[in-house]
PDB file of C-alpha atoms in Angstrom:
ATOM      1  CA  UNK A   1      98.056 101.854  72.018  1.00  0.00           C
ATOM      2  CA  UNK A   2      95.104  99.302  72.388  1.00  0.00           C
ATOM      3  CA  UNK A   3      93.887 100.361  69.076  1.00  0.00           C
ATOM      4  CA  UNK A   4      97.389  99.435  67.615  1.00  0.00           C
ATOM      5  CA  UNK A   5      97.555  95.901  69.671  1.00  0.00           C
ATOM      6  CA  UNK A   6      94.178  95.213  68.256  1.00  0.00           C
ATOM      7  CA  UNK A   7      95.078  95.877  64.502  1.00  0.00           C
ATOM      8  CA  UNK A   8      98.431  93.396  65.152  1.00  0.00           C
ATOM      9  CA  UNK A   9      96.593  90.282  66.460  1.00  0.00           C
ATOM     10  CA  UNK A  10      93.983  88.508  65.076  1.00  0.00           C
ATOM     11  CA  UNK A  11      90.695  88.650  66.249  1.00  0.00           C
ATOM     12  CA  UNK A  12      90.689  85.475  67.719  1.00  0.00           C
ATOM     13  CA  UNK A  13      93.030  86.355  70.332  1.00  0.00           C
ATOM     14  CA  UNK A  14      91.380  88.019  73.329  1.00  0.00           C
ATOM     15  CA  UNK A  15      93.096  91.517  74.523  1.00  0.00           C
ATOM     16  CA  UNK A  16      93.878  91.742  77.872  1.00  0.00           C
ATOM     17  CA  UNK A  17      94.469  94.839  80.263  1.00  0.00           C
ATOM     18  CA  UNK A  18      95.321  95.393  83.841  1.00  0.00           C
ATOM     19  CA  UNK A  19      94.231  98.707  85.242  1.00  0.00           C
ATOM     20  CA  UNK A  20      95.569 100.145  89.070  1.00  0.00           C
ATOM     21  CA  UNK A  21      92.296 101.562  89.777  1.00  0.00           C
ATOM     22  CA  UNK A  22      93.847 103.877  92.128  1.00  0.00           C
ATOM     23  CA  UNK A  23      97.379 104.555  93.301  1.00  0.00           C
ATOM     24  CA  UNK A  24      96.463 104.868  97.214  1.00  0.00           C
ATOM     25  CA  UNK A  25      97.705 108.434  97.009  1.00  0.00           C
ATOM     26  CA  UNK A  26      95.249 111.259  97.948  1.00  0.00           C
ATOM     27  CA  UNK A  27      94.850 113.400  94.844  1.00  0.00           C
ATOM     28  CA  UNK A  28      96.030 110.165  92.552  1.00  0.00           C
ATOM     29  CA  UNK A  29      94.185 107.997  89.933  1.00  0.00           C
ATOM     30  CA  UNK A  30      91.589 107.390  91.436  1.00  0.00           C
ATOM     31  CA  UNK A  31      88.396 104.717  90.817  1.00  0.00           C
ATOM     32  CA  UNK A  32      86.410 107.032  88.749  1.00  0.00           C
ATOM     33  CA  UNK A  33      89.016 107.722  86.299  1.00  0.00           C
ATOM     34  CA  UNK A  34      89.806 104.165  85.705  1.00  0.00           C
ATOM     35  CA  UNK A  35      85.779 103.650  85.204  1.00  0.00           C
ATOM     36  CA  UNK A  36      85.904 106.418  82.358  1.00  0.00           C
ATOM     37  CA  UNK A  37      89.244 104.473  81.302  1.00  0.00           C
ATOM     38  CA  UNK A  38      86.996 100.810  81.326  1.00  0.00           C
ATOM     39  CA  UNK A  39      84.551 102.110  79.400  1.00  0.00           C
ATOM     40  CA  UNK A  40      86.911 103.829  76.585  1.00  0.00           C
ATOM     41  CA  UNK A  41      88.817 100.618  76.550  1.00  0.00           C
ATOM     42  CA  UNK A  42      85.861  98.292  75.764  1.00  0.00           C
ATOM     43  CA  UNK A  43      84.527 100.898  73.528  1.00  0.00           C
ATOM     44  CA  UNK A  44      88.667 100.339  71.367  1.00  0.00           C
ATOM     45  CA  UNK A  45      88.028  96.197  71.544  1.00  0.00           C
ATOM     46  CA  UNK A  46      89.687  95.107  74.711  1.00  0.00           C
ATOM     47  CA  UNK A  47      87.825  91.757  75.833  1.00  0.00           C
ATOM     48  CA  UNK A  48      88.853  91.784  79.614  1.00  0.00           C
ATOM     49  CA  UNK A  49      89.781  93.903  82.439  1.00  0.00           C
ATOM     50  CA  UNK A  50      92.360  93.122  85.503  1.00  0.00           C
ATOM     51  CA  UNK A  51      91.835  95.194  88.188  1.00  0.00           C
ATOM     52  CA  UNK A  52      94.249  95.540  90.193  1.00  0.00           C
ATOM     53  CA  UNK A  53      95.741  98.591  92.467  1.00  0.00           C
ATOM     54  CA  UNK A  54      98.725 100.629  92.447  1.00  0.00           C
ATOM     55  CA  UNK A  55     101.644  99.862  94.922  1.00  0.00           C
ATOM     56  CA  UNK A  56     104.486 102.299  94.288  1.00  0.00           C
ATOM     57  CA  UNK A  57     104.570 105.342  96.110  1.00  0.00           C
ATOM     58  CA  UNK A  58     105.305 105.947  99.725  1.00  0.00           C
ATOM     59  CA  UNK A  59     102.710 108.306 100.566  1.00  0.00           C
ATOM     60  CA  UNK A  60     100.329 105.197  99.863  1.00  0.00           C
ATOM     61  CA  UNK A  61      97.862 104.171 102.779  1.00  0.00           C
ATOM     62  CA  UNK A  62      96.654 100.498 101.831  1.00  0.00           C
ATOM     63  CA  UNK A  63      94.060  99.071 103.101  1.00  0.00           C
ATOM     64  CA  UNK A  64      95.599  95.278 103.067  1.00  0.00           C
ATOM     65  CA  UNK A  65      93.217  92.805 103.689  1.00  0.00           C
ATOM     66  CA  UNK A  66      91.435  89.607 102.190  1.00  0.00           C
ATOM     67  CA  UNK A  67      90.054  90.352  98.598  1.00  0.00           C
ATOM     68  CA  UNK A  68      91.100  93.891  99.417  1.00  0.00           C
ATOM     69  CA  UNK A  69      91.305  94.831  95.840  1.00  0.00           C
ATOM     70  CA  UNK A  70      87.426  93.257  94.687  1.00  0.00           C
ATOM     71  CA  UNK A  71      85.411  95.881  95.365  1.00  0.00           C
ATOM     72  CA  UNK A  72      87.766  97.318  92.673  1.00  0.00           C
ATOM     73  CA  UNK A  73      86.730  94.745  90.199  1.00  0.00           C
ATOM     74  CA  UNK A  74      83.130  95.046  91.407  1.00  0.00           C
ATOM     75  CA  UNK A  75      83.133  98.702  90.620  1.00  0.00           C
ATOM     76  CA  UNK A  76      84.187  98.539  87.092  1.00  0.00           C
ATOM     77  CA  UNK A  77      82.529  95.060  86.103  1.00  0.00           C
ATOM     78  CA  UNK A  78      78.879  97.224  86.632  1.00  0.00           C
ATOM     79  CA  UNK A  79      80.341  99.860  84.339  1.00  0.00           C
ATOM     80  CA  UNK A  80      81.151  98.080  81.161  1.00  0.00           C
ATOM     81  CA  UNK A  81      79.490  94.927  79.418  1.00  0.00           C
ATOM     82  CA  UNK A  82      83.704  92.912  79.100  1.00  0.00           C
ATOM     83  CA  UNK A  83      85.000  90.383  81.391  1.00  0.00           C
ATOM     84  CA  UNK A  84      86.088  91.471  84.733  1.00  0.00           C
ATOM     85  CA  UNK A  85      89.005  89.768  86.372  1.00  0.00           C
ATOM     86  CA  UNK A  86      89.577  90.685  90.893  1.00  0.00           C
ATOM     87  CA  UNK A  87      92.954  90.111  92.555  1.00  0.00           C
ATOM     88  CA  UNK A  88      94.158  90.832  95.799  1.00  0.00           C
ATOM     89  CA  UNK A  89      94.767  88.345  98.466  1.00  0.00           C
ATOM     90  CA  UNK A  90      92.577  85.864  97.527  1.00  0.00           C
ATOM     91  CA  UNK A  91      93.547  82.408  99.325  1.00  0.00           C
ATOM     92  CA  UNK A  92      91.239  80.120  99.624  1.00  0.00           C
ATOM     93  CA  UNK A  93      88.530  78.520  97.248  1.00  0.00           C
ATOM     94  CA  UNK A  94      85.214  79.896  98.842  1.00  0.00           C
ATOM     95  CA  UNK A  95      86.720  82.862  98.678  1.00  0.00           C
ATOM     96  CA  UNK A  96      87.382  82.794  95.199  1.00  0.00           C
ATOM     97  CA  UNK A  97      84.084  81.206  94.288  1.00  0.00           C
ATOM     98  CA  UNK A  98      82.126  83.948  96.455  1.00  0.00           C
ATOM     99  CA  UNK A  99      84.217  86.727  94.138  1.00  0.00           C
ATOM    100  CA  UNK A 100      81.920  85.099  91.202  1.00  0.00           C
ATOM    101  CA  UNK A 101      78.844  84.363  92.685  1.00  0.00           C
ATOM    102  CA  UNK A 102      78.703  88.100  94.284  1.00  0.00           C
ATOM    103  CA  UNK A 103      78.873  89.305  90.353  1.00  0.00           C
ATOM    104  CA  UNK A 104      82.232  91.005  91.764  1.00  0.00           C
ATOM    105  CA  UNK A 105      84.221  90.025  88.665  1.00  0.00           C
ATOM    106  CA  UNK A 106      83.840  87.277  86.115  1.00  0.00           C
ATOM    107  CA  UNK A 107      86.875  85.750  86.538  1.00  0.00           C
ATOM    108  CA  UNK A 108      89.639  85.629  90.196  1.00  0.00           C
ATOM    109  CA  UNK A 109      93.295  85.997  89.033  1.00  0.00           C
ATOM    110  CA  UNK A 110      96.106  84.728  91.434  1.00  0.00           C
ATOM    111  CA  UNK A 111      99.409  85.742  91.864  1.00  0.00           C
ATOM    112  CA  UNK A 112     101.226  85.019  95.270  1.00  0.00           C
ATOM    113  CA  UNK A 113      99.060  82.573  95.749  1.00  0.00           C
ATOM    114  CA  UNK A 114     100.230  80.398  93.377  1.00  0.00           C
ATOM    115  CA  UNK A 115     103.631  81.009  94.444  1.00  0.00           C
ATOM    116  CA  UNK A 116     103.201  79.704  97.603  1.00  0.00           C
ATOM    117  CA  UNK A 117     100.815  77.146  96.532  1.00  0.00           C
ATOM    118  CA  UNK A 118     100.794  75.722  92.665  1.00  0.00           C
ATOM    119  CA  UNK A 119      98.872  73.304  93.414  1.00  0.00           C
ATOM    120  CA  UNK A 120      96.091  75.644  94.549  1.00  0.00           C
ATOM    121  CA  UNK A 121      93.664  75.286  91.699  1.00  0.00           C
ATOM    122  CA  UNK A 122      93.161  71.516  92.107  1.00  0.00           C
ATOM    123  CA  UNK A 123      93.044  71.738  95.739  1.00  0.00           C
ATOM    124  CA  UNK A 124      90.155  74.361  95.266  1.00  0.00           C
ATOM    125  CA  UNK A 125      88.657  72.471  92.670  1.00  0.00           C
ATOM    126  CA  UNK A 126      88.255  69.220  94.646  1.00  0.00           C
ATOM    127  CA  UNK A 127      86.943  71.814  97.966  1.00  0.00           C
ATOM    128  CA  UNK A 128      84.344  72.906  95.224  1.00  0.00           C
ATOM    129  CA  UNK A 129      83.193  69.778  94.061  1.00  0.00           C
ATOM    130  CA  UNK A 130      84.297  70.645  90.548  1.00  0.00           C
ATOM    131  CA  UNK A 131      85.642  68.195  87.718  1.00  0.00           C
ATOM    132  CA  UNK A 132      88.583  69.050  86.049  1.00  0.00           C
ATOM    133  CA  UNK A 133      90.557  67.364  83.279  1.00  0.00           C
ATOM    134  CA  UNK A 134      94.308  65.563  84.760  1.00  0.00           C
ATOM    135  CA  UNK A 135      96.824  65.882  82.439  1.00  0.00           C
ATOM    136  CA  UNK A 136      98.117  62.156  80.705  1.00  0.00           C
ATOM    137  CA  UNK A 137     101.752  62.438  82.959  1.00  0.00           C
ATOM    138  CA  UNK A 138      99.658  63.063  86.047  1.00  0.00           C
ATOM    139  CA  UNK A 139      96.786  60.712  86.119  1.00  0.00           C
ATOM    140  CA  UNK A 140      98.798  58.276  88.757  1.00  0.00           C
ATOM    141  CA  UNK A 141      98.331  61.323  91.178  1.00  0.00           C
ATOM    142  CA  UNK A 142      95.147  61.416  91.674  1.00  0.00           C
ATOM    143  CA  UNK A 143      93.795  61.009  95.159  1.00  0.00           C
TER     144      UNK A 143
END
């Protein structure tokens, strides 16, 4: 599959997969299988990893929590030489920006909490200290 993706877009554009690095499920996929998996997919040309975690069956036990899906990320980010995205109730911008300095993952991907927030990334930015460009329609908004 990822070696057909790869021969239908150009090389310019990145290819992007999200593993579940386990399903929760004694007996299940498990974290060492989707390191083996990592590894084969860099080796076909993928150029990042999501890590994420399985969520569908109801013999699951999850282990909800802050960033409860990084060490995930972390796991498979010191097994191949790609990109390494983390999700998994990440909230808050230190949070985030420990994810990266930790070497956990290269890059934090967020999901709910940009549904409850969509502003989040600016907020975070300006709790950072970072710059970030303001879009033309938007420039009357800044604080």
């Amino acid at each position: 599959m990822v070696d057909a993706v790869r021969a239908a877009v150009p090389e310019s554009m990145p290819v992007l997969v999200r593993l579940s690095a386990t399903d929760w499920v004694e007996g299940g996929w498990d974290l060492p299988q989707t390191v083996r998996l990592a590894r084969l997919l860099e080796q076909r040309g993928v150029d990042l990893l999501d890590v994420s975690t399985g969520g569908l069956d109801p013999e699951q036990s999850i282990a909800l929590g802050p960033g409860y899906q990084v060490p995930f990320a972390h796991a498979v980010r010191e097994a191949v030489s790609i990109p390494v995205a983390a999700v998994g109730l990440i909230d808050t911008a230190a949070q985030a920006q420990s994810v990266l300095d930790d070497g956990s993952a290269d890059v934090v991907l967020l999901g709910r909490q940009l549904l409850r927030e969509p502003s989040f990334p600016r907020r975070a930015a300006a709790e950072l200290g970072a710059e970030h460009a303001w879009p033309v329609p938007y420039l009357r908004a800044r604080g």
